Amino acid sequence: MSEFRQDLVSGGWIIMAPERAKRPAELLGKKHKRKPSSKLNCPFEDLERTGNWPPILTYPDIDNWKLAIIPNKFPALIHDPVCAIPLLKGPHLVSAGSGHHDLLVTRNHYKNFAHLTLDEAMQVFEAIQSRYRMLAKDKCLLYTSTFFNWGQSAGASLYHPHYQILTLPVIPPAVHHSLKGSERYYRKHRKCPHCVMIHWEEKEKKRVIDENQFAMSVSPFVPMQPFELKVFPKRHHPCFEKTPPGDLRAVVAVLQSALRRIEKHLHDPDLNFFIHTAPLKRQSSYGYYHWHIEVVPKIQIPGGFELSTGIDINVVDPDRVAKILKGK
């Protein structure tokens, strides 16, 4: 039987309809081998030669960098030291496209996040934390969105692994809904909804993909997309950039494991992962929030029903997802 499921945080509904699918593996198409692009034409092989220099931040140093945060040469937003003032244009509110659009580039052309060493992957997240703390000092900016696109259908125009860091003068709608939903649940139950989900998933054990002492990945009970995963720090942290090293390393390890499982068991699909965290300003007021990472493989294209109603139809039961990704 199909059933409606309501998300604990957003209050949004999905329809679980596993009987609409054939065997879940048939959603994945034929197994294909991903082909790396040539290093010869890659703009990230020599950042100085291609004009992606000087960097904002490098590790371990500027001469022997293993990762670099650089300004995007083709930014969606451009930094302006003066805060943009929203104005009316007819009935519409408009504002200048001010903000920051950065890229974090790792040195190795072939190793995406899943295949970095744990130390290298940890350096990526520590560098992103450092950039968040730098950006928080800009009085005009409210929210930083960090995401990884892997493959053309996920929005990656270049093969060389890189991570985008966009910082906005507004709080994005999806984040706003997540914040308000978390606040609403907390006011009613005096508990963080993400903590409640984590404790329930630990008790059920059906949808946990990987876990260690301080982090876990789960196939959520209310998944918007087939094979969607969430990665949580187990301890309650509202702000990604304030997460202590031990908890962050645990999250990084679980995220890498989840990505390797997706690659192995789902035929290496294109995917996105992104960080949801509290805004940069007034962070003490977001104590009810719990930062996390969402991983979304590109398995299913939304159709007319999804686009017209905002209700997703998911044809792969999350319990089954967990079994597939654990190789059972």
Coordinates of C-alpha atoms in Angstrom, one line a residue:
M1 CA 0.0 0.0 0.0
S2 CA 1.1 3.6 -0.7
E3 CA 1.2 5.9 2.3
F4 CA 1.6 9.6 3.1
R5 CA 4.6 10.4 5.3
Q6 CA 5.1 13.8 7.0
D7 CA 8.6 15.2 7.6
L8 CA 9.2 15.9 11.3
V9 CA 11.0 19.2 10.5
S10 CA 9.4 20.8 7.5
G11 CA 5.9 19.5 7.9
G12 CA 5.9 18.6 4.2
W13 CA 4.4 15.4 2.9
I14 CA 5.7 12.7 0.6
I15 CA 4.0 9.7 -0.9
M16 CA 5.8 6.4 -0.4
A17 CA 4.7 4.2 -3.3
P18 CA 7.2 1.4 -3.6
E19 CA 4.7 -0.7 -5.6
R20 CA 5.1 1.8 -8.5
A21 CA 8.7 0.7 -9.1
K22 CA 10.0 -2.4 -10.5
R23 CA 13.0 -3.8 -8.7
P24 CA 14.9 -0.9 -7.2
A25 CA 18.1 -1.8 -9.1
E26 CA 16.2 -1.2 -12.4
L27 CA 16.0 2.5 -11.5
L28 CA 19.7 2.8 -11.7
G29 CA 20.1 2.1 -15.4
K30 CA 23.2 0.3 -16.8
K31 CA 26.4 0.3 -14.9
H32 CA 28.9 2.7 -16.6
K33 CA 32.5 3.6 -15.9
R34 CA 32.9 7.3 -15.2
K35 CA 35.5 8.8 -17.6
P36 CA 37.8 11.5 -16.2
S37 CA 38.4 14.6 -18.3
S38 CA 41.9 15.3 -19.5
K39 CA 44.2 17.2 -17.1
L40 CA 45.6 19.1 -20.0
N41 CA 42.6 21.4 -20.3
C42 CA 41.7 21.5 -16.6
P43 CA 41.7 25.0 -15.1
F44 CA 42.4 23.7 -11.7
E45 CA 45.7 22.0 -12.5
D46 CA 47.6 25.2 -12.5
L47 CA 45.6 27.8 -10.7
E48 CA 48.1 30.7 -11.3
R49 CA 48.3 30.1 -15.0
T50 CA 44.5 30.0 -15.5
G51 CA 44.0 33.1 -13.5
N52 CA 42.5 31.5 -10.4
W53 CA 45.1 33.2 -8.1
P54 CA 45.8 34.5 -5.6
P55 CA 43.8 32.1 -3.3
I56 CA 41.8 33.1 -0.3
L57 CA 43.1 30.2 1.8
T58 CA 45.5 27.3 1.1
Y59 CA 46.7 24.2 3.0
P60 CA 49.4 23.6 4.1
D61 CA 50.9 26.7 2.4
I62 CA 50.7 28.7 -0.8
D63 CA 53.7 27.0 -2.4
N64 CA 52.8 23.4 -1.6
W65 CA 49.0 23.6 -1.6
K66 CA 46.9 20.4 -1.3
L67 CA 43.7 22.4 -1.2
A68 CA 42.9 26.0 -2.0
I69 CA 39.9 28.2 -1.6
I70 CA 39.7 30.6 -4.5
P71 CA 37.1 33.2 -5.8
N72 CA 34.9 31.7 -8.6
K73 CA 35.9 33.2 -11.9
F74 CA 32.3 33.1 -13.0
P75 CA 30.4 34.0 -9.8
A76 CA 26.7 34.0 -9.2
L77 CA 27.3 36.7 -6.6
I78 CA 29.9 39.5 -6.4
H79 CA 31.2 40.9 -3.2
D80 CA 30.3 44.5 -2.4
P81 CA 31.6 46.2 0.8
V82 CA 28.3 48.2 0.9
C83 CA 25.2 46.2 2.0
A84 CA 22.6 46.0 -0.8
I85 CA 19.3 47.7 -0.1
P86 CA 16.1 45.9 -1.4
L87 CA 14.0 48.1 -3.6
L88 CA 10.6 47.8 -5.2
K89 CA 10.5 47.2 -9.0
G90 CA 6.8 47.3 -9.8
P91 CA 5.2 44.9 -7.3
H92 CA 8.5 43.0 -6.9
L93 CA 11.2 43.3 -4.4
V94 CA 14.7 43.3 -5.9
S95 CA 18.2 43.7 -4.6
A96 CA 21.8 43.7 -6.0
G97 CA 23.4 40.3 -6.4
S98 CA 26.0 40.8 -3.7
G99 CA 27.7 38.1 -1.7
H100 CA 30.6 35.7 -2.1
H101 CA 31.0 32.8 -4.5
D102 CA 34.1 30.7 -3.7
L103 CA 35.5 27.4 -4.8
L104 CA 37.4 24.9 -2.7
V105 CA 39.7 22.9 -5.0
T106 CA 41.7 19.8 -4.0
R107 CA 45.0 19.1 -5.8
N108 CA 44.3 15.6 -7.1
H109 CA 42.4 15.6 -10.4
Y110 CA 41.0 12.1 -10.0
K111 CA 40.2 11.6 -6.3
N112 CA 36.7 12.9 -5.3
F113 CA 35.7 13.3 -1.7
A114 CA 34.8 9.6 -1.2
H115 CA 38.4 8.6 -2.1
L116 CA 40.5 11.2 -0.2
T117 CA 42.2 9.9 2.8
L118 CA 40.4 10.6 6.0
D119 CA 43.0 13.3 6.9
E120 CA 42.6 14.9 3.5
A121 CA 38.8 14.9 3.8
M122 CA 39.0 16.3 7.2
Q123 CA 41.2 19.1 5.9
V124 CA 38.5 20.0 3.4
F125 CA 35.9 20.4 6.1
E126 CA 38.3 22.3 8.4
A127 CA 39.1 24.7 5.5
I128 CA 35.3 25.2 5.0
Q129 CA 34.9 25.9 8.7
S130 CA 37.6 28.5 8.5
R131 CA 36.0 30.2 5.5
Y132 CA 32.6 30.3 7.4
R133 CA 34.3 32.1 10.3
M134 CA 35.8 34.6 7.9
L135 CA 32.5 35.2 6.2
A136 CA 30.6 35.7 9.4
K137 CA 32.5 38.9 10.0
D138 CA 30.9 40.5 6.9
K139 CA 28.0 42.5 8.3
C140 CA 26.0 42.2 5.0
L141 CA 25.9 38.4 4.8
L142 CA 23.5 36.0 6.5
Y143 CA 23.9 32.5 5.2
T144 CA 26.6 30.3 3.6
S145 CA 25.7 27.4 1.4
T146 CA 28.3 24.7 0.8
F147 CA 27.7 21.9 -1.7
F148 CA 29.5 19.4 -3.9
N149 CA 28.3 18.5 -7.4
W150 CA 29.5 15.3 -8.8
G151 CA 28.7 14.6 -12.5
Q152 CA 27.0 16.6 -15.2
S153 CA 23.4 15.8 -14.3
A154 CA 24.2 17.1 -10.7
G155 CA 25.5 20.4 -12.1
A156 CA 29.2 19.8 -12.3
S157 CA 30.7 21.4 -15.4
L158 CA 34.2 20.2 -14.6
Y159 CA 35.4 16.8 -13.6
H160 CA 38.2 18.0 -11.2
P161 CA 36.7 17.7 -7.7
H162 CA 35.7 21.1 -6.3
Y163 CA 33.3 22.4 -3.7
Q164 CA 31.2 25.6 -4.0
I165 CA 30.7 28.0 -1.1
L166 CA 28.1 30.7 -1.8
T167 CA 27.4 33.3 0.9
L168 CA 24.1 35.2 0.6
P169 CA 22.6 38.4 2.1
V170 CA 19.4 36.4 2.7
I171 CA 18.4 33.1 4.3
P172 CA 17.4 30.7 1.5
P173 CA 13.8 29.4 1.5
A174 CA 14.6 25.7 2.1
V175 CA 16.9 26.7 5.1
H176 CA 14.2 29.1 6.4
H177 CA 11.6 26.3 6.3
S178 CA 14.0 23.9 8.1
L179 CA 14.8 26.5 10.8
K180 CA 11.1 27.4 11.4
G181 CA 10.1 23.7 11.4
S182 CA 12.8 22.9 13.9
E183 CA 11.8 25.8 16.1
R184 CA 8.1 24.9 15.9
Y185 CA 8.8 21.3 16.9
Y186 CA 11.1 22.4 19.8
R187 CA 8.5 24.8 21.1
K188 CA 5.9 22.1 21.2
H189 CA 8.0 19.2 22.5
R190 CA 11.1 20.9 24.1
K191 CA 13.3 18.6 22.0
C192 CA 15.3 19.0 18.8
P193 CA 13.5 17.2 16.0
H194 CA 16.8 16.0 14.5
C195 CA 17.9 14.6 17.8
V196 CA 14.6 12.8 18.1
M197 CA 15.1 11.3 14.6
I198 CA 18.6 10.2 15.5
H199 CA 17.5 8.4 18.7
W200 CA 14.6 6.7 16.9
E201 CA 16.8 5.5 14.1
E202 CA 19.4 4.2 16.5
K203 CA 16.6 2.3 18.3
E204 CA 15.0 0.9 15.1
K205 CA 18.3 0.1 13.4
K206 CA 16.5 -0.5 10.1
R207 CA 17.7 2.6 8.1
V208 CA 21.1 3.2 9.6
I209 CA 23.8 3.0 6.9
D210 CA 26.9 3.7 8.9
E211 CA 27.7 5.0 12.4
N212 CA 30.5 5.6 14.8
Q213 CA 30.6 7.1 18.3
F214 CA 29.8 10.7 17.2
A215 CA 28.1 10.5 13.8
M216 CA 25.7 8.4 11.7
S217 CA 24.2 8.2 8.2
V218 CA 20.7 7.1 7.6
S219 CA 18.2 6.5 4.9
P220 CA 15.5 8.9 6.3
F221 CA 12.0 7.6 7.1
V222 CA 10.6 10.5 5.0
P223 CA 13.0 10.6 1.9
M224 CA 12.2 13.2 -0.7
Q225 CA 14.2 11.4 -3.4
P226 CA 15.1 7.7 -3.9
F227 CA 18.3 6.7 -2.1
E228 CA 18.6 10.1 -0.4
L229 CA 20.8 10.0 2.8
K230 CA 21.3 12.2 5.8
V231 CA 24.5 12.4 7.8
F232 CA 24.2 13.7 11.4
P233 CA 26.6 14.6 14.2
K234 CA 25.1 12.6 17.1
R235 CA 25.7 15.4 19.6
H236 CA 23.6 18.5 19.2
H237 CA 25.5 21.2 17.3
P238 CA 23.5 24.1 15.7
C239 CA 26.5 25.5 13.8
F240 CA 28.7 23.6 11.4
E241 CA 31.6 25.9 11.8
K242 CA 31.6 25.6 15.7
T243 CA 31.6 21.8 15.6
P244 CA 34.7 20.4 17.6
P245 CA 37.3 18.4 15.6
G246 CA 36.4 15.0 17.1
D247 CA 32.7 15.3 16.1
L248 CA 33.6 16.8 12.7
R249 CA 36.1 14.0 11.9
A250 CA 33.4 11.4 12.8
V251 CA 30.9 13.1 10.4
V252 CA 33.6 13.2 7.6
A253 CA 34.3 9.5 8.1
V254 CA 30.6 8.5 7.9
L255 CA 30.1 10.7 4.9
Q256 CA 33.0 9.2 3.0
S257 CA 31.7 5.7 3.8
A258 CA 28.2 6.5 2.6
L259 CA 29.5 8.0 -0.7
R260 CA 31.6 4.9 -1.3
R261 CA 28.6 2.7 -0.7
I262 CA 26.5 4.8 -3.2
E263 CA 29.3 4.4 -5.8
K264 CA 29.6 0.7 -5.3
H265 CA 25.9 -0.4 -5.0
L266 CA 24.2 2.2 -7.2
H267 CA 26.5 2.2 -10.2
D268 CA 28.3 5.4 -9.3
P269 CA 25.5 7.8 -10.0
D270 CA 25.9 11.6 -10.3
L271 CA 25.0 13.2 -6.9
N272 CA 25.0 16.3 -4.7
F273 CA 25.8 16.7 -1.1
F274 CA 25.3 19.8 0.9
I275 CA 25.5 21.3 4.4
H276 CA 22.5 22.6 6.2
T277 CA 23.5 24.7 9.2
A278 CA 22.4 27.7 11.2
P279 CA 22.8 31.2 9.7
L280 CA 26.0 33.2 10.3
K281 CA 24.4 35.9 12.5
R282 CA 22.6 35.7 15.9
Q283 CA 23.6 32.1 16.2
S284 CA 22.7 31.9 19.9
S285 CA 19.0 32.2 18.8
Y286 CA 19.2 28.9 16.8
G287 CA 19.9 26.6 19.7
Y288 CA 17.1 24.3 18.6
Y289 CA 18.7 23.6 15.2
H290 CA 20.9 20.6 14.4
W291 CA 23.3 20.9 11.4
H292 CA 23.6 18.0 9.1
I293 CA 24.6 16.9 5.6
E294 CA 22.2 15.7 2.9
V295 CA 23.3 13.4 0.1
V296 CA 21.0 13.2 -3.0
P297 CA 21.9 10.8 -5.9
K298 CA 20.4 11.7 -9.3
I299 CA 18.2 8.7 -9.7
Q300 CA 14.7 10.1 -10.5
I301 CA 13.6 13.2 -12.3
P302 CA 10.6 15.1 -10.7
G303 CA 7.5 15.0 -12.8
G304 CA 4.4 17.1 -13.2
F305 CA 2.8 16.0 -10.0
E306 CA 5.9 16.8 -7.9
L307 CA 6.4 20.1 -9.6
S308 CA 2.7 21.2 -9.3
T309 CA 2.1 20.1 -5.7
G310 CA 5.4 20.1 -3.9
I311 CA 4.7 16.5 -2.8
D312 CA 7.4 14.0 -3.9
I313 CA 6.5 10.5 -4.8
N314 CA 9.3 8.1 -3.7
V315 CA 9.2 4.6 -5.1
V316 CA 12.1 3.1 -3.1
D317 CA 11.3 2.3 0.6
P318 CA 14.1 3.7 2.9
D319 CA 14.3 0.3 4.7
R320 CA 15.2 -1.3 1.3
V321 CA 17.7 1.5 0.6
A322 CA 19.6 0.7 3.8
K323 CA 19.8 -3.0 2.8
I324 CA 21.0 -2.2 -0.7
L325 CA 23.7 0.2 0.5
K326 CA 24.8 -2.3 3.2
G327 CA 25.1 -5.0 0.5
K328 CA 22.3 -7.2 1.9

